[in-house]
mmCIF file of C-alpha atoms in Angstrom:
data_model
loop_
_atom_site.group_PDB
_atom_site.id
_atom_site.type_symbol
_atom_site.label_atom_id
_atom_site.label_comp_id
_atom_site.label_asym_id
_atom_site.label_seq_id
_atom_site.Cartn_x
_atom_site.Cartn_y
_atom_site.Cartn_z
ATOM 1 C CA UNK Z 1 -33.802 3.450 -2.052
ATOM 2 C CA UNK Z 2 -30.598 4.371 -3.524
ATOM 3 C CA UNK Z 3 -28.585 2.827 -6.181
ATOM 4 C CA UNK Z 4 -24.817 3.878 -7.358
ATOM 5 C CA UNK Z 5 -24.095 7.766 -8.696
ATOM 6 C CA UNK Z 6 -28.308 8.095 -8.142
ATOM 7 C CA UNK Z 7 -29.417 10.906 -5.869
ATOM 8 C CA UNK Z 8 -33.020 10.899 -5.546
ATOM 9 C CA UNK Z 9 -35.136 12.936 -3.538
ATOM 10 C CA UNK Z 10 -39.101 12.266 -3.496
ATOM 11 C CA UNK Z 11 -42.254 14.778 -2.464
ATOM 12 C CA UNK Z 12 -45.322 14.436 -2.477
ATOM 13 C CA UNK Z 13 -48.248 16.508 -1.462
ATOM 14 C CA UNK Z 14 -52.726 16.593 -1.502
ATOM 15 C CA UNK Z 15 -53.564 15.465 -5.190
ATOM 16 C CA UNK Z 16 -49.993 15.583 -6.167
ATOM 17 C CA UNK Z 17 -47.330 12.987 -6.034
ATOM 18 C CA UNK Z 18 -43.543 13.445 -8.023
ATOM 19 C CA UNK Z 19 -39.965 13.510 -7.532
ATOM 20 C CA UNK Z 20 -36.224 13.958 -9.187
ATOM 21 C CA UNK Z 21 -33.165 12.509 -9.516
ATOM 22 C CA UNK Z 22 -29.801 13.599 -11.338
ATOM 23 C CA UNK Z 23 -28.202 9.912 -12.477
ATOM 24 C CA UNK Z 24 -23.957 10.585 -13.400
ATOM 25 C CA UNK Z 25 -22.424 7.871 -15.546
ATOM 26 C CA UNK Z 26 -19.727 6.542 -13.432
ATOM 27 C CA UNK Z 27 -16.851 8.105 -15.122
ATOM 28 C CA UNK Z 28 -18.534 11.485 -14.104
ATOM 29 C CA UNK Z 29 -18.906 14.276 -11.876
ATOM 30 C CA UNK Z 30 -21.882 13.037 -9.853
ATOM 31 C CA UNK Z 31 -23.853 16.185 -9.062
ATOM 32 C CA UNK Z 32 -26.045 16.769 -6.073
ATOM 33 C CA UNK Z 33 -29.879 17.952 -7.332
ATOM 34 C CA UNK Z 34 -30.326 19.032 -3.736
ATOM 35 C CA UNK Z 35 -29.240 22.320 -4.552
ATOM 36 C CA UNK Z 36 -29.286 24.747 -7.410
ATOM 37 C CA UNK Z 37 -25.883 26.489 -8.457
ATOM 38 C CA UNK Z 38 -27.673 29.137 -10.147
ATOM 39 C CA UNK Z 39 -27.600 32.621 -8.968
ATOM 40 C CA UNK Z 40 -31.174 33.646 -9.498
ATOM 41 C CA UNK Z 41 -31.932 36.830 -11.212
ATOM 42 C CA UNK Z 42 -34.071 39.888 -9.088
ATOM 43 C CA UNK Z 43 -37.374 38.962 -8.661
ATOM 44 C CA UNK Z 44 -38.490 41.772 -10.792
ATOM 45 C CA UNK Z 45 -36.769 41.081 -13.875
ATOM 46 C CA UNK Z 46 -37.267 37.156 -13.685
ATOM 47 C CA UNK Z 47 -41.228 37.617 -13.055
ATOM 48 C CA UNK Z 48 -40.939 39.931 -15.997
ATOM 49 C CA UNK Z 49 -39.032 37.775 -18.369
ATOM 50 C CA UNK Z 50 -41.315 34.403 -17.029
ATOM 51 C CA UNK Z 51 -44.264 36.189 -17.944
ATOM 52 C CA UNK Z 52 -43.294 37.447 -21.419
ATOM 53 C CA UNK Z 53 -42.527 34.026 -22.503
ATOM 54 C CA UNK Z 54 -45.177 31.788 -21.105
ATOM 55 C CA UNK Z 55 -47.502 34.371 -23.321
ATOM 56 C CA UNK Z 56 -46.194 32.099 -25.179
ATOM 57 C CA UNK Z 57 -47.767 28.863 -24.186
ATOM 58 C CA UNK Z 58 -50.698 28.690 -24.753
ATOM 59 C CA UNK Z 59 -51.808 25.010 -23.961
ATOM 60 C CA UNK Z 60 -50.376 25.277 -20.427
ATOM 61 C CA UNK Z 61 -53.697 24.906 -19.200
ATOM 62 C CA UNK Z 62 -54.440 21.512 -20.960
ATOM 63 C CA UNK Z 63 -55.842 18.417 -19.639
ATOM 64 C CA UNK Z 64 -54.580 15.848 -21.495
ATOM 65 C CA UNK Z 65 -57.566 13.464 -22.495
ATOM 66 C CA UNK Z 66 -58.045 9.886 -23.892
ATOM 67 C CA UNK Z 67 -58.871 9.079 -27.092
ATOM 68 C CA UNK Z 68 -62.468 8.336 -26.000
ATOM 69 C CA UNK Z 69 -62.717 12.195 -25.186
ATOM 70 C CA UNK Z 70 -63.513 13.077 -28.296
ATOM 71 C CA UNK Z 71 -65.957 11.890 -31.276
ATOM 72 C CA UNK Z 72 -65.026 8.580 -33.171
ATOM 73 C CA UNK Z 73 -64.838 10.445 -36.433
ATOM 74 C CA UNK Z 74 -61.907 12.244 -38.433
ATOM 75 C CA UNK Z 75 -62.412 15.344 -36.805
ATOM 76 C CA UNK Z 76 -62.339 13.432 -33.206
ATOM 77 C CA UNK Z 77 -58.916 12.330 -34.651
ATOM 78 C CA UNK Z 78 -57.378 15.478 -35.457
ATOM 79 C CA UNK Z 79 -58.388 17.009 -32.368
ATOM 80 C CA UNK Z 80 -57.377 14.379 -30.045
ATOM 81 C CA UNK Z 81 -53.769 14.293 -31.728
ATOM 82 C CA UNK Z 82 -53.840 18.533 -31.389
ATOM 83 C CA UNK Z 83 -54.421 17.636 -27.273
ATOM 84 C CA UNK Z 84 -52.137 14.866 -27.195
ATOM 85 C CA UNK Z 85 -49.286 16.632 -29.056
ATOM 86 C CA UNK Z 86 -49.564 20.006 -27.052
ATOM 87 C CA UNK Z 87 -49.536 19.091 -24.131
ATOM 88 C CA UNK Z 88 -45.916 18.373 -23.835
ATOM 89 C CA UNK Z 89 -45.148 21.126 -25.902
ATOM 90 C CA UNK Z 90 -46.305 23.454 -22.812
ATOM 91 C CA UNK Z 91 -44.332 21.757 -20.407
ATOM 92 C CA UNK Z 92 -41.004 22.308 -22.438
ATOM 93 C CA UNK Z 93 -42.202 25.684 -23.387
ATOM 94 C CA UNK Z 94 -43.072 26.464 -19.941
ATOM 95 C CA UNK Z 95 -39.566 24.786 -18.857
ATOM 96 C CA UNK Z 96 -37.568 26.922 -20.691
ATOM 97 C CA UNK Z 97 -39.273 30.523 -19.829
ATOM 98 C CA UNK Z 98 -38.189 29.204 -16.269
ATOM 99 C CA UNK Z 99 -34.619 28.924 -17.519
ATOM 100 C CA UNK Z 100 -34.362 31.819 -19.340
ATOM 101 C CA UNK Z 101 -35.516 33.890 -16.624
ATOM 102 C CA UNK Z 102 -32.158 33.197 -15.188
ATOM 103 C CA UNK Z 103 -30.331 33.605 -17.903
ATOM 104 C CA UNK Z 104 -29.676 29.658 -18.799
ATOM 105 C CA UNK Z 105 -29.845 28.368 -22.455
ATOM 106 C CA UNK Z 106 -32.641 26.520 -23.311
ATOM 107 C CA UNK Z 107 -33.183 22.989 -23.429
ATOM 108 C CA UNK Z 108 -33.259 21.258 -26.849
ATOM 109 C CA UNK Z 109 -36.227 18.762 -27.261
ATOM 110 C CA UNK Z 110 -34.515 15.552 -28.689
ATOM 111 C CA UNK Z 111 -36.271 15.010 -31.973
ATOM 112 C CA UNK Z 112 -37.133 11.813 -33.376
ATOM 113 C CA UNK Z 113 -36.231 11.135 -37.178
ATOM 114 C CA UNK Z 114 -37.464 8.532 -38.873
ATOM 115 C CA UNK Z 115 -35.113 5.592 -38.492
ATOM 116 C CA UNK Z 116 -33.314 6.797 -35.405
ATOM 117 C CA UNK Z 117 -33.787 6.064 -31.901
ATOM 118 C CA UNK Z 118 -36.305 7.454 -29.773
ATOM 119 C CA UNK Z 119 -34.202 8.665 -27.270
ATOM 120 C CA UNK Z 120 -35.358 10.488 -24.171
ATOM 121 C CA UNK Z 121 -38.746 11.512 -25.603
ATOM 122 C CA UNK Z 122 -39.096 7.378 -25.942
ATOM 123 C CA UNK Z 123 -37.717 7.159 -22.740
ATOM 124 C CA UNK Z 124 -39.708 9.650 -21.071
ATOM 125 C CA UNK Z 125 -43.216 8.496 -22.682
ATOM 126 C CA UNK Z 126 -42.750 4.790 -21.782
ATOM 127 C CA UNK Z 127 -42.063 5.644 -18.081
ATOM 128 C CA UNK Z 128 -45.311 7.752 -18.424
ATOM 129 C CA UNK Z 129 -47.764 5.208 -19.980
ATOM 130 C CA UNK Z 130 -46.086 2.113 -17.879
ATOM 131 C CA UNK Z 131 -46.767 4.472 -14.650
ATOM 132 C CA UNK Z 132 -50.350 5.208 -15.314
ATOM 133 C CA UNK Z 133 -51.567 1.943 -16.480
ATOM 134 C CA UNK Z 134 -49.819 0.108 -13.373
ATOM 135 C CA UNK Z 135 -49.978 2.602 -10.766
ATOM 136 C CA UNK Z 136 -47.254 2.797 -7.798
ATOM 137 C CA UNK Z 137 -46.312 6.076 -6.742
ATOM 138 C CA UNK Z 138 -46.803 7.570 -3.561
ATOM 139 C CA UNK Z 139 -45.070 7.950 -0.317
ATOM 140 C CA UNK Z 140 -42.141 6.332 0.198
ATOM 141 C CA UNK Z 141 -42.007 4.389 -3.528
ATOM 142 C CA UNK Z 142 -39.370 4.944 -5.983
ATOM 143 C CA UNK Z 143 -41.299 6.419 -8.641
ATOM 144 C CA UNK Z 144 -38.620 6.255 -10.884
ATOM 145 C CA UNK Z 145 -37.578 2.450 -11.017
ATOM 146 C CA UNK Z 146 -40.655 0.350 -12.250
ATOM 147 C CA UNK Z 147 -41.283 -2.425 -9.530
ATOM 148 C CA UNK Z 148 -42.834 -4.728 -12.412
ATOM 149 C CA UNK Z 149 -40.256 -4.145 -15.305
ATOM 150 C CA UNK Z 150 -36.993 -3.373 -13.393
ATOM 151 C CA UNK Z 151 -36.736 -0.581 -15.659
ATOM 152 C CA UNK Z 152 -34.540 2.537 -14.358
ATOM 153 C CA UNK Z 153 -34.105 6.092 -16.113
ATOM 154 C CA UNK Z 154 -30.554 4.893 -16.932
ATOM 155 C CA UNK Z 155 -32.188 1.569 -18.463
ATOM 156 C CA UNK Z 156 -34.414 3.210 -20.792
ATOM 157 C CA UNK Z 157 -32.859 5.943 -21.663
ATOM 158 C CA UNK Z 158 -29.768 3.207 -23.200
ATOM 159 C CA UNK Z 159 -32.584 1.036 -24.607
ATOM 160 C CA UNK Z 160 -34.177 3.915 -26.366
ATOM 161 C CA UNK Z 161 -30.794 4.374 -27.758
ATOM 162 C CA UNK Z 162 -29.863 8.105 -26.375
ATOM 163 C CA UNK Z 163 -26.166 9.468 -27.023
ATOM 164 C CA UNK Z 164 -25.196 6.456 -29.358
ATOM 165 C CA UNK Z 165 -21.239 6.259 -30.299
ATOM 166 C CA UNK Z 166 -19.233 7.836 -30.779
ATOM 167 C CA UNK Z 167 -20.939 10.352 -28.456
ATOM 168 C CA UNK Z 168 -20.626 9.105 -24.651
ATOM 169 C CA UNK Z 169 -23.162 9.775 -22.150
ATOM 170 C CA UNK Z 170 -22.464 12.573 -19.473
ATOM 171 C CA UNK Z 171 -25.464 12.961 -17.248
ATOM 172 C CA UNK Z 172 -29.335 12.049 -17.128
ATOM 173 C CA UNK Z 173 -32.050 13.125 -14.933
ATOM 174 C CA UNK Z 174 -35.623 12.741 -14.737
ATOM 175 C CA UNK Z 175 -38.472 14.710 -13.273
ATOM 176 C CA UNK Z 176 -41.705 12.887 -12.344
ATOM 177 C CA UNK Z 177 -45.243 14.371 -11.643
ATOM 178 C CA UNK Z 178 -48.594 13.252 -11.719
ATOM 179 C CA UNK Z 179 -51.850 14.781 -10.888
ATOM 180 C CA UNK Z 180 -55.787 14.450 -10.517
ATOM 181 C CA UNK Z 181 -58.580 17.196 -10.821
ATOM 182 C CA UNK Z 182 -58.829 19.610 -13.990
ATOM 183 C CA UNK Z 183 -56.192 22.184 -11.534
ATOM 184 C CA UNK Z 184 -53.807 19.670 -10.804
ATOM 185 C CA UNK Z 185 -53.588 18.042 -14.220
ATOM 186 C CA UNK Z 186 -51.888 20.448 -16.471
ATOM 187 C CA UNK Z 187 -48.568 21.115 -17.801
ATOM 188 C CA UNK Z 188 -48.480 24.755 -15.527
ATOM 189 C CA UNK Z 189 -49.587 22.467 -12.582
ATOM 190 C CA UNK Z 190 -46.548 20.136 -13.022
ATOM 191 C CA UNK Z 191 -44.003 22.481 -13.849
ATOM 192 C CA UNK Z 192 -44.910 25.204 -11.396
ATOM 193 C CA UNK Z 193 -45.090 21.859 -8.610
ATOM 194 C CA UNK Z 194 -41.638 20.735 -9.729
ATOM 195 C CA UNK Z 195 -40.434 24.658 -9.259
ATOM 196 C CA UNK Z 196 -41.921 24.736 -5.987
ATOM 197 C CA UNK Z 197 -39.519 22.043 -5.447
ATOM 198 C CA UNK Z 198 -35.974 22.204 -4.211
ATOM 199 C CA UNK Z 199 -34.892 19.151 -6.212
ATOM 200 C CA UNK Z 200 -37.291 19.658 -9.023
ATOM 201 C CA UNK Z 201 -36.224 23.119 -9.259
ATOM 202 C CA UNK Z 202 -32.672 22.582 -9.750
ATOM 203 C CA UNK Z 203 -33.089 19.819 -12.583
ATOM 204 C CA UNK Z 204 -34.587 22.378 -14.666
ATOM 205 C CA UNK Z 205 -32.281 24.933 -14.009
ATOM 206 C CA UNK Z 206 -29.212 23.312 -14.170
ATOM 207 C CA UNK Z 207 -27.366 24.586 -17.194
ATOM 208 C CA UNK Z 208 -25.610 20.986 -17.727
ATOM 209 C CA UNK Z 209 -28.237 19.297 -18.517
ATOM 210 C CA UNK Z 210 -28.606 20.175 -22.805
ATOM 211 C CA UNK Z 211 -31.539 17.881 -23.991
ATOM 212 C CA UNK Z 212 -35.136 17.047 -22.558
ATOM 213 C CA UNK Z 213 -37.774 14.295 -23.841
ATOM 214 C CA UNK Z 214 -40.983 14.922 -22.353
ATOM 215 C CA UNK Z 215 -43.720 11.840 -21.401
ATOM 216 C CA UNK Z 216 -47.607 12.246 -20.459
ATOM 217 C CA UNK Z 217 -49.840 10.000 -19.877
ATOM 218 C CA UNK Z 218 -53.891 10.166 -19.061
ATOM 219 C CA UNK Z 219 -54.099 8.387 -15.982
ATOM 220 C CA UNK Z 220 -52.439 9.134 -12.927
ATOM 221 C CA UNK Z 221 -49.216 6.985 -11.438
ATOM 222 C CA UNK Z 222 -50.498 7.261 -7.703
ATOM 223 C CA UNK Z 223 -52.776 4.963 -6.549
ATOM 224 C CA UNK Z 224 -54.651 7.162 -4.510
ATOM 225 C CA UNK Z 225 -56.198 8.471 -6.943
ATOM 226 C CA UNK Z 226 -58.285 5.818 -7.589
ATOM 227 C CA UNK Z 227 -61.023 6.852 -10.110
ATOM 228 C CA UNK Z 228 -60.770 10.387 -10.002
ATOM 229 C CA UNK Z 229 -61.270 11.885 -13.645
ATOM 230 C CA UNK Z 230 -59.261 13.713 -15.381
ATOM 231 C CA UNK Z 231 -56.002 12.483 -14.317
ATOM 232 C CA UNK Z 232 -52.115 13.225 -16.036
ATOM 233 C CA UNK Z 233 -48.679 11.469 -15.839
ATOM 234 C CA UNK Z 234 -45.645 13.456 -16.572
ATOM 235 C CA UNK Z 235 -42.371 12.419 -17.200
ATOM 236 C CA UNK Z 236 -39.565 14.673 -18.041
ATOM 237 C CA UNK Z 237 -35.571 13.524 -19.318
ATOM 238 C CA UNK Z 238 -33.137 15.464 -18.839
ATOM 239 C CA UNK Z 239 -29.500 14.389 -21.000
ATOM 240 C CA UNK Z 240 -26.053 15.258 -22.034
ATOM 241 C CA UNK Z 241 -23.872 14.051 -24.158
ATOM 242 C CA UNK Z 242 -20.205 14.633 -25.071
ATOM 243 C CA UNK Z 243 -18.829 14.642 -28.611
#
């Protein structure tokens, strides 16, 4: 299913079910997520670089787990917000080693202040929880438009009140991924699937895109799954916005 200035391009594979799309505002360049523009650095020095910096993450191996994981006490608490809160701190962390192994500036998580919008991160986490708790993805859906909301990238991305004036809105994208089985459910098991990717890949590396929110949800999106435990949603934004 397409939609005006949306190019979206779905995979899915065993235990794994996700896809991308690269939405333009009408007044701008639409660009093609088919194919990345970025001249890729030796395979030496990026597997070098890559590996010095996701050293760096070290929740990439994660399984995010529901509140019922852990013990109904203060401790239980603490820890469950420590799981909850790192896990999409691997994903961007492991994002950006990806982009700085080819040289591209990293993305900047948009950060929400008290009294502002919630922006992508909003965005991004709604389309995760919705996903997981009303499952439809698989082959041939559109895992990106919600079948029971209506509910587009574009659509909550303006309700969560991203790029407010006087900025204006350049481009959006989103990245989808979800997972089941302890392998197939952590952050390095959705960012190394959506780099495996042709589409995937080229969201993350395309220099354009500035900000990122990042989404998970326990659960996963894809039927199939059924009652397979333990089970993750990803969502990832992708924004711009002019001054």
């Amino acid at each position: 299913m397409k939609q005006p200035w949306y190019s979206i391009l779905s995979g899915v594979a065993a235990l794994v079910s996700a896809a991308a799309l690269v939405v333009a505002v009408p007044s701008a360049t639409v660009l093609d997520d088919r194919a990345s523009t970025v001249k890729p650095a030796t395979p030496a020095a990026r597997s070098a670089i890559k590996a010095g910096l996701q050293a760096s993450c070290p929740d990439a191996d994660t399984v995010p787990l529901p509140r019922s994981a852990f013990p109904a006490d203060r401790g239980g608490t603490a820890s469950y917000i420590q799981n909850k809160t790192s896990v999409p701190r691997a994903v961007l962390c492991l994002v950006n080693a990806e982009r700085a192994a080819q040289g591209i500036p990293a993305l900047i998580k948009y950060t929400w202040l008290r009294g502002t919008p919630t922006g992508l991160g909003g965005a991004a986490g709604q389309h995760a929880d919705e996903s997981a708790s009303r499952p439809w993805w698989g082959p041939g859906k559109d895992p990106h438009t919600n079948p029971y909301t209506g509910s587009t990238p574009a659509s909550r991305i303006a309700a969560a009140g991203y790029c407010r004036s006087p900025k204006t809105l350049v481009l959006i994208s989103e990245n989808t991924y979800t997972g089941w089985g302890a392998s197939s459910s952590t952050p390095r098991a959705a960012v190394n699937w959506w780099m495996g990717s042709a589409p995937h890949r080229a969201t993350i590396l395309n220099p354009q895109l500035q900000e990122t929110g990042i989404g998970v949800a326990v659960g996963s999106a894809d039927p199939s799954a059924g009652s397979i435990t333990p089970a993750a949603t990803y969502v990832q934004t992708f924004g711009t916005c002019s001054s």
